[in-house]
mmCIF file of C-alpha atoms in Angstrom:
data_model
loop_
_atom_site.group_PDB
_atom_site.id
_atom_site.type_symbol
_atom_site.label_atom_id
_atom_site.label_comp_id
_atom_site.label_asym_id
_atom_site.label_seq_id
_atom_site.Cartn_x
_atom_site.Cartn_y
_atom_site.Cartn_z
ATOM 1 C CA MET A 223 -5.285 28.510 -30.758
ATOM 2 C CA THR A 224 -7.240 30.978 -31.232
ATOM 3 C CA ASP A 225 -10.469 31.928 -33.728
ATOM 4 C CA GLY A 226 -11.508 33.525 -36.395
ATOM 5 C CA GLY A 227 -11.634 37.119 -35.027
ATOM 6 C CA ALA A 228 -7.751 36.794 -35.742
ATOM 7 C CA ASP A 229 -5.747 38.160 -38.762
ATOM 8 C CA ILE A 230 -2.345 36.487 -38.340
ATOM 9 C CA PRO A 231 0.778 37.228 -40.907
ATOM 10 C CA SER A 232 1.869 34.602 -42.749
ATOM 11 C CA GLU A 233 5.414 35.379 -41.680
ATOM 12 C CA ILE A 234 3.893 34.611 -38.213
ATOM 13 C CA SER A 235 1.413 31.790 -38.958
ATOM 14 C CA ASN A 236 3.571 29.712 -41.488
ATOM 15 C CA ASP A 237 6.226 28.588 -38.926
ATOM 16 C CA THR A 238 3.672 28.223 -36.023
ATOM 17 C CA ASN A 239 1.159 25.564 -34.742
ATOM 18 C CA ILE A 240 -1.753 27.788 -34.279
ATOM 19 C CA THR A 241 -5.381 26.316 -34.361
ATOM 20 C CA ILE A 242 -8.331 28.899 -35.107
ATOM 21 C CA VAL A 243 -11.394 27.986 -34.043
ATOM 22 C CA PRO A 244 -13.910 29.696 -36.871
ATOM 23 C CA LEU A 245 -16.543 32.239 -36.021
ATOM 24 C CA TYR A 246 -19.808 31.458 -37.699
ATOM 25 C CA LEU A 247 -21.458 34.486 -40.883
ATOM 26 C CA ARG A 248 -24.468 34.414 -41.867
ATOM 27 C CA PHE A 249 -25.839 35.211 -45.242
ATOM 28 C CA GLY A 250 -29.471 35.192 -45.282
ATOM 29 C CA ASP A 251 -30.341 31.274 -44.596
ATOM 30 C CA GLN A 252 -26.504 30.410 -45.613
ATOM 31 C CA GLU A 253 -24.501 30.526 -42.861
ATOM 32 C CA TYR A 254 -20.538 30.211 -43.190
ATOM 33 C CA LYS A 255 -17.498 29.078 -40.970
ATOM 34 C CA THR A 256 -15.022 32.024 -40.833
ATOM 35 C CA GLY A 257 -11.310 31.154 -42.728
ATOM 36 C CA GLU A 258 -13.004 27.447 -43.538
ATOM 37 C CA THR A 259 -15.870 27.749 -45.479
ATOM 38 C CA LEU A 260 -15.645 31.130 -46.644
ATOM 39 C CA ASP A 261 -12.612 32.815 -47.305
ATOM 40 C CA SER A 262 -12.412 37.009 -48.003
ATOM 41 C CA THR A 263 -13.016 36.500 -52.237
ATOM 42 C CA THR A 264 -16.248 35.502 -51.400
ATOM 43 C CA PHE A 265 -17.374 37.620 -48.738
ATOM 44 C CA HIS A 266 -16.748 40.457 -50.835
ATOM 45 C CA LYS A 267 -18.004 39.526 -53.223
ATOM 46 C CA LYS A 268 -21.546 38.501 -51.704
ATOM 47 C CA ILE A 269 -21.282 42.035 -49.668
ATOM 48 C CA LYS A 270 -21.762 43.066 -53.528
ATOM 49 C CA GLU A 271 -24.385 41.002 -54.769
ATOM 50 C CA LEU A 272 -26.726 40.984 -51.591
ATOM 51 C CA LYS A 273 -26.159 44.256 -50.664
ATOM 52 C CA GLN A 274 -25.921 42.981 -47.427
ATOM 53 C CA VAL A 275 -23.099 42.342 -44.708
ATOM 54 C CA PRO A 276 -24.039 39.072 -42.390
ATOM 55 C CA LYS A 277 -24.763 38.636 -38.392
ATOM 56 C CA SER A 278 -22.067 37.476 -36.610
ATOM 57 C CA SER A 279 -21.777 34.618 -33.888
ATOM 58 C CA ALA A 280 -19.418 33.184 -31.720
ATOM 59 C CA PRO A 281 -17.682 29.440 -31.719
ATOM 60 C CA SER A 282 -20.050 27.523 -29.017
ATOM 61 C CA PRO A 283 -18.369 26.266 -26.270
ATOM 62 C CA ASN A 284 -18.184 23.024 -27.872
ATOM 63 C CA ASP A 285 -16.447 24.009 -30.639
ATOM 64 C CA PHE A 286 -13.791 24.712 -28.105
ATOM 65 C CA TYR A 287 -14.352 21.728 -26.213
ATOM 66 C CA GLU A 288 -13.813 19.614 -29.575
ATOM 67 C CA ALA A 289 -10.690 21.753 -30.531
ATOM 68 C CA PHE A 290 -9.231 20.611 -27.023
ATOM 69 C CA LYS A 291 -9.635 16.861 -27.488
ATOM 70 C CA LYS A 292 -7.577 17.079 -30.815
ATOM 71 C CA VAL A 293 -4.325 18.403 -28.530
ATOM 72 C CA GLU A 294 -2.331 15.299 -26.526
ATOM 73 C CA GLN A 295 -3.427 15.722 -22.285
ATOM 74 C CA ASP A 296 0.330 16.283 -21.956
ATOM 75 C CA ILE A 297 0.598 19.247 -24.410
ATOM 76 C CA PRO A 298 -0.242 22.658 -22.584
ATOM 77 C CA ILE A 299 -2.514 25.141 -24.822
ATOM 78 C CA LEU A 300 -2.593 28.866 -25.334
ATOM 79 C CA LEU A 301 -5.579 30.385 -26.564
ATOM 80 C CA ILE A 302 -5.420 33.889 -27.276
ATOM 81 C CA ASN A 303 -9.281 35.154 -27.760
ATOM 82 C CA ILE A 304 -10.691 38.624 -29.664
ATOM 83 C CA SER A 305 -11.920 41.140 -26.826
ATOM 84 C CA GLN A 306 -15.171 39.474 -25.041
ATOM 85 C CA THR A 307 -16.023 42.980 -25.361
ATOM 86 C CA LEU A 308 -16.974 42.136 -28.845
ATOM 87 C CA SER A 309 -17.875 38.810 -28.869
ATOM 88 C CA SER A 310 -18.911 35.598 -26.776
ATOM 89 C CA THR A 311 -16.237 33.978 -27.943
ATOM 90 C CA TYR A 312 -13.857 34.195 -24.495
ATOM 91 C CA GLU A 313 -16.772 33.448 -22.165
ATOM 92 C CA ASN A 314 -17.499 30.300 -24.617
ATOM 93 C CA ALA A 315 -14.106 29.431 -24.627
ATOM 94 C CA LEU A 316 -13.361 29.348 -20.768
ATOM 95 C CA LEU A 317 -16.787 27.156 -20.088
ATOM 96 C CA ALA A 318 -15.205 24.845 -22.522
ATOM 97 C CA LYS A 319 -11.916 24.720 -20.747
ATOM 98 C CA LYS A 320 -14.173 23.655 -17.386
ATOM 99 C CA GLN A 321 -15.618 21.375 -19.082
ATOM 100 C CA ILE A 322 -12.986 19.321 -20.374
ATOM 101 C CA LEU A 323 -11.170 19.578 -17.020
ATOM 102 C CA ASP A 324 -13.318 18.566 -14.947
ATOM 103 C CA GLU A 325 -12.799 15.284 -17.511
ATOM 104 C CA GLU A 326 -9.356 15.502 -17.335
ATOM 105 C CA PRO A 327 -7.761 17.511 -14.770
ATOM 106 C CA SER A 328 -4.418 17.279 -15.702
ATOM 107 C CA ARG A 329 -4.502 19.367 -18.978
ATOM 108 C CA ASN A 330 -2.060 22.368 -18.653
ATOM 109 C CA ILE A 331 -4.697 25.578 -20.484
ATOM 110 C CA ALA A 332 -4.405 29.290 -20.208
ATOM 111 C CA ILE A 333 -7.331 31.503 -22.321
ATOM 112 C CA ILE A 334 -6.455 35.048 -22.658
ATOM 113 C CA ASP A 335 -8.863 37.911 -23.078
ATOM 114 C CA ALA A 336 -6.458 39.909 -25.935
ATOM 115 C CA LYS A 337 -8.604 43.282 -25.551
ATOM 116 C CA SER A 338 -8.328 43.601 -29.841
ATOM 117 C CA ALA A 339 -8.717 42.033 -32.684
ATOM 118 C CA SER A 340 -7.062 41.131 -36.036
ATOM 119 C CA CYS A 341 -3.623 41.813 -36.189
ATOM 120 C CA GLY A 342 -3.350 42.835 -32.263
ATOM 121 C CA ILE A 343 -3.872 39.351 -31.974
ATOM 122 C CA GLY A 344 -1.280 38.793 -34.735
ATOM 123 C CA LEU A 345 0.838 40.865 -32.783
ATOM 124 C CA LEU A 346 0.271 39.049 -30.117
ATOM 125 C CA PHE A 347 1.182 35.840 -31.602
ATOM 126 C CA HIS A 348 4.519 37.332 -32.933
ATOM 127 C CA GLU A 349 5.668 38.140 -29.313
ATOM 128 C CA THR A 350 4.510 34.582 -28.059
ATOM 129 C CA LYS A 351 6.857 32.899 -30.860
ATOM 130 C CA LYS A 352 9.709 34.907 -29.581
ATOM 131 C CA LYS A 353 9.365 34.091 -26.097
ATOM 132 C CA ILE A 354 9.226 30.242 -27.071
ATOM 133 C CA GLU A 355 12.588 31.048 -28.860
ATOM 134 C CA GLU A 356 14.276 32.766 -25.727
ATOM 135 C CA GLY A 357 13.258 29.464 -23.625
ATOM 136 C CA TYR A 358 10.158 31.286 -21.852
ATOM 137 C CA SER A 359 7.848 28.418 -19.488
ATOM 138 C CA PHE A 360 4.472 27.959 -20.160
ATOM 139 C CA GLU A 361 3.884 29.577 -17.069
ATOM 140 C CA GLU A 362 6.237 32.945 -17.977
ATOM 141 C CA LEU A 363 4.716 32.841 -20.982
ATOM 142 C CA VAL A 364 1.111 33.372 -20.181
ATOM 143 C CA ALA A 365 2.477 35.335 -17.514
ATOM 144 C CA HIS A 366 4.416 37.715 -20.214
ATOM 145 C CA LEU A 367 1.157 37.975 -22.678
ATOM 146 C CA GLU A 368 -0.892 38.862 -20.079
ATOM 147 C CA ASP A 369 1.121 42.135 -19.138
ATOM 148 C CA LYS A 370 1.400 43.243 -22.996
ATOM 149 C CA VAL A 371 -2.401 42.944 -23.309
ATOM 150 C CA GLU A 372 -2.394 45.644 -21.152
ATOM 151 C CA ASN A 373 0.331 47.461 -22.864
ATOM 152 C CA MET A 374 -0.562 47.558 -26.459
ATOM 153 C CA SER A 375 -2.339 50.341 -28.739
ATOM 154 C CA THR A 376 -5.058 48.798 -31.654
ATOM 155 C CA LEU A 377 -6.162 51.804 -33.924
ATOM 156 C CA PHE A 378 -8.195 51.624 -37.090
ATOM 157 C CA LEU A 379 -8.684 53.421 -39.694
ATOM 158 C CA LEU A 380 -12.372 53.376 -41.686
ATOM 159 C CA LYS A 381 -12.267 54.673 -45.316
ATOM 160 C CA SER A 382 -16.025 53.392 -46.082
ATOM 161 C CA LEU A 383 -19.085 53.386 -44.027
ATOM 162 C CA ASP A 384 -21.013 51.262 -46.351
ATOM 163 C CA ASN A 385 -21.229 47.858 -44.013
ATOM 164 C CA LEU A 386 -21.600 49.988 -40.524
ATOM 165 C CA ILE A 387 -24.603 51.087 -42.416
ATOM 166 C CA LEU A 388 -25.560 48.432 -43.992
ATOM 167 C CA GLY A 389 -25.421 46.717 -41.012
ATOM 168 C CA GLY A 390 -27.308 48.592 -38.744
ATOM 169 C CA ARG A 391 -24.217 49.727 -36.953
ATOM 170 C CA LEU A 392 -24.903 53.005 -38.114
ATOM 171 C CA ASP A 393 -28.054 55.453 -38.520
ATOM 172 C CA ARG A 394 -28.763 55.406 -42.683
ATOM 173 C CA VAL A 395 -29.558 58.901 -42.276
ATOM 174 C CA GLN A 396 -26.654 59.825 -40.177
ATOM 175 C CA GLY A 397 -24.775 57.635 -42.601
ATOM 176 C CA ALA A 398 -25.772 59.062 -45.637
ATOM 177 C CA ILE A 399 -24.595 62.776 -43.968
ATOM 178 C CA ALA A 400 -21.447 61.273 -43.128
ATOM 179 C CA LYS A 401 -20.666 59.810 -46.960
ATOM 180 C CA THR A 402 -21.840 63.523 -48.041
ATOM 181 C CA LEU A 403 -19.279 65.178 -46.253
ATOM 182 C CA ASN A 404 -16.824 62.576 -46.437
ATOM 183 C CA ILE A 405 -16.459 62.172 -43.034
ATOM 184 C CA LYS A 406 -14.136 59.474 -42.069
ATOM 185 C CA LEU A 407 -13.717 56.910 -38.403
ATOM 186 C CA LEU A 408 -10.242 57.123 -36.238
ATOM 187 C CA LEU A 409 -11.002 54.221 -34.089
ATOM 188 C CA LYS A 410 -9.441 52.525 -30.999
ATOM 189 C CA ALA A 411 -9.153 49.080 -28.619
ATOM 190 C CA GLY A 412 -10.124 50.921 -24.973
ATOM 191 C CA GLU A 413 -8.463 49.923 -22.218
ATOM 192 C CA ASP A 414 -11.631 47.206 -21.718
ATOM 193 C CA GLY A 415 -11.247 45.965 -25.293
ATOM 194 C CA SER A 416 -13.860 47.509 -26.541
ATOM 195 C CA VAL A 417 -14.005 50.043 -30.465
ATOM 196 C CA GLU A 418 -14.423 53.594 -29.859
ATOM 197 C CA VAL A 419 -14.547 55.986 -31.769
ATOM 198 C CA SER A 420 -11.494 58.610 -30.994
ATOM 199 C CA GLU A 421 -12.295 61.432 -34.115
ATOM 200 C CA LYS A 422 -14.324 62.188 -36.855
ATOM 201 C CA ILE A 423 -12.818 63.624 -39.568
ATOM 202 C CA ARG A 424 -13.498 65.430 -42.875
ATOM 203 C CA GLY A 425 -11.202 63.952 -46.176
ATOM 204 C CA THR A 426 -9.532 60.836 -47.054
ATOM 205 C CA LYS A 427 -5.891 62.694 -46.647
ATOM 206 C CA ARG A 428 -6.450 64.702 -43.947
ATOM 207 C CA SER A 429 -7.481 61.233 -42.173
ATOM 208 C CA LEU A 430 -4.684 59.558 -43.089
ATOM 209 C CA LYS A 431 -2.318 62.412 -42.365
ATOM 210 C CA ARG A 432 -4.235 62.136 -38.733
ATOM 211 C CA PHE A 433 -3.939 58.322 -38.331
ATOM 212 C CA ILE A 434 -0.426 58.199 -38.769
ATOM 213 C CA ASN A 435 0.266 61.079 -37.093
ATOM 214 C CA GLN A 436 -1.021 59.668 -33.627
ATOM 215 C CA ILE A 437 1.052 56.749 -33.571
ATOM 216 C CA GLU A 438 4.009 59.203 -31.767
ATOM 217 C CA GLU A 439 1.224 59.625 -29.356
ATOM 218 C CA TYR A 440 1.048 55.744 -27.752
ATOM 219 C CA VAL A 441 4.506 54.570 -28.507
ATOM 220 C CA THR A 442 7.732 55.711 -27.379
ATOM 221 C CA ASN A 443 11.179 53.664 -29.176
ATOM 222 C CA VAL A 444 9.844 52.139 -32.032
ATOM 223 C CA GLU A 445 13.022 51.147 -32.891
ATOM 224 C CA GLU A 446 13.429 47.961 -30.942
ATOM 225 C CA LYS A 447 9.727 47.704 -31.648
ATOM 226 C CA THR A 448 6.990 45.690 -34.178
ATOM 227 C CA ILE A 449 3.810 46.976 -35.827
ATOM 228 C CA VAL A 450 1.757 44.492 -37.655
ATOM 229 C CA MET A 451 -1.263 46.108 -40.071
ATOM 230 C CA THR A 452 -4.039 44.287 -41.325
ATOM 231 C CA HIS A 453 -6.080 46.073 -44.694
ATOM 232 C CA THR A 454 -9.666 44.994 -45.833
ATOM 233 C CA ASN A 455 -9.532 44.385 -49.282
ATOM 234 C CA ALA A 456 -6.658 46.583 -50.714
ATOM 235 C CA LYS A 457 -3.643 44.805 -50.234
ATOM 236 C CA GLU A 458 -1.574 48.209 -52.112
ATOM 237 C CA TYR A 459 -3.171 51.232 -50.581
ATOM 238 C CA GLY A 460 -2.181 49.077 -47.093
ATOM 239 C CA GLN A 461 1.330 48.789 -48.613
ATOM 240 C CA SER A 462 1.583 52.430 -49.399
ATOM 241 C CA VAL A 463 0.106 53.105 -45.869
ATOM 242 C CA LEU A 464 2.701 51.237 -44.076
ATOM 243 C CA ASN A 465 5.378 52.230 -45.901
ATOM 244 C CA LYS A 466 4.526 55.703 -44.723
ATOM 245 C CA ILE A 467 4.365 54.693 -41.414
ATOM 246 C CA LEU A 468 7.911 53.144 -41.849
ATOM 247 C CA ASP A 469 9.114 56.325 -43.315
ATOM 248 C CA ARG A 470 8.291 58.389 -40.413
ATOM 249 C CA TYR A 471 8.526 55.640 -36.984
ATOM 250 C CA PRO A 472 10.934 52.994 -37.600
ATOM 251 C CA PHE A 473 9.937 50.243 -36.737
ATOM 252 C CA LYS A 474 12.267 47.033 -36.106
ATOM 253 C CA GLU A 475 9.843 44.637 -37.474
ATOM 254 C CA ALA A 476 6.866 45.371 -39.587
ATOM 255 C CA TYR A 477 3.991 42.947 -40.896
ATOM 256 C CA LEU A 478 0.968 43.753 -43.253
ATOM 257 C CA THR A 479 -1.782 40.843 -44.075
ATOM 258 C CA GLU A 480 -5.690 41.327 -44.692
ATOM 259 C CA THR A 481 -8.327 41.038 -42.362
ATOM 260 C CA GLY A 482 -11.274 37.616 -42.611
ATOM 261 C CA PRO A 483 -14.166 38.355 -43.396
ATOM 262 C CA LEU A 484 -15.101 38.924 -39.340
ATOM 263 C CA ILE A 485 -13.524 42.179 -39.573
ATOM 264 C CA SER A 486 -14.296 43.205 -42.773
ATOM 265 C CA THR A 487 -17.660 42.642 -41.920
ATOM 266 C CA TYR A 488 -17.202 45.679 -39.473
ATOM 267 C CA ALA A 489 -14.316 47.443 -41.173
ATOM 268 C CA GLY A 490 -15.156 48.132 -45.009
ATOM 269 C CA GLU A 491 -13.441 48.238 -48.041
ATOM 270 C CA GLU A 492 -9.996 49.932 -47.581
ATOM 271 C CA GLY A 493 -10.341 49.800 -43.684
ATOM 272 C CA LEU A 494 -6.798 49.525 -41.647
ATOM 273 C CA VAL A 495 -5.555 48.077 -38.103
ATOM 274 C CA ILE A 496 -2.612 48.764 -36.976
ATOM 275 C CA SER A 497 -1.324 46.887 -33.733
ATOM 276 C CA PHE A 498 2.298 47.481 -31.675
ATOM 277 C CA PHE A 499 2.842 47.307 -28.107
ATOM 278 C CA ASN A 500 3.054 50.984 -26.377
ATOM 279 C CA THR A 501 5.570 52.796 -24.403
#
């Protein structure tokens, strides 16, 4: 299981039994569930029409409880959540786990804080699929993933600051100055899973070059590793950037998919996210 903060490439999700517990996004008086009652096309259309970004809220403990209850008691459940520094989703999942174990103590449920979001969770599911195929036990799998979480890098490039300004996460005056100066933001997931601004770079070409160049600061032996990229409503742009990355860093496997409504709320149009396991 995971939540609406995950973006998982179809190549990974299609042959893996993954249940997604959605987050909630509210445009004015209308509330939507990510991936269920609000798809990416409708999401981007609403932002352009309303000139606002939605408010987000985590799944309730009951949402997770109901998802757990649908699984047979003898089937172990692995839940990988968006970073607890970004959402109360993880804490609510823990509350649901306590509630259901009080009723059904024989259940085996593991909840992992991804300390990441978007393609970071997708990468962890790719690793999950591999290790299940290799015959890992449930306990071995959980321990392995907890270790991989601590050795994963998630990097962001925001081409547009519009959503940050609309959502009040960037002061309008500062945002206007940044847009005038063509400032682009490079961000990363910190050790605790919070999103930190790592660099502010002037110009699209310079920021993209730095986005690619910095990869070598985080990873070695790329020919043995996998990279997952997500894009915000910009498939051709995302593919072209991924091709540039692969021309320089010969990753063993590479996957590309679109960010869902939750991550798109923050990343803005043509935002990019990449995740890989580091050194």
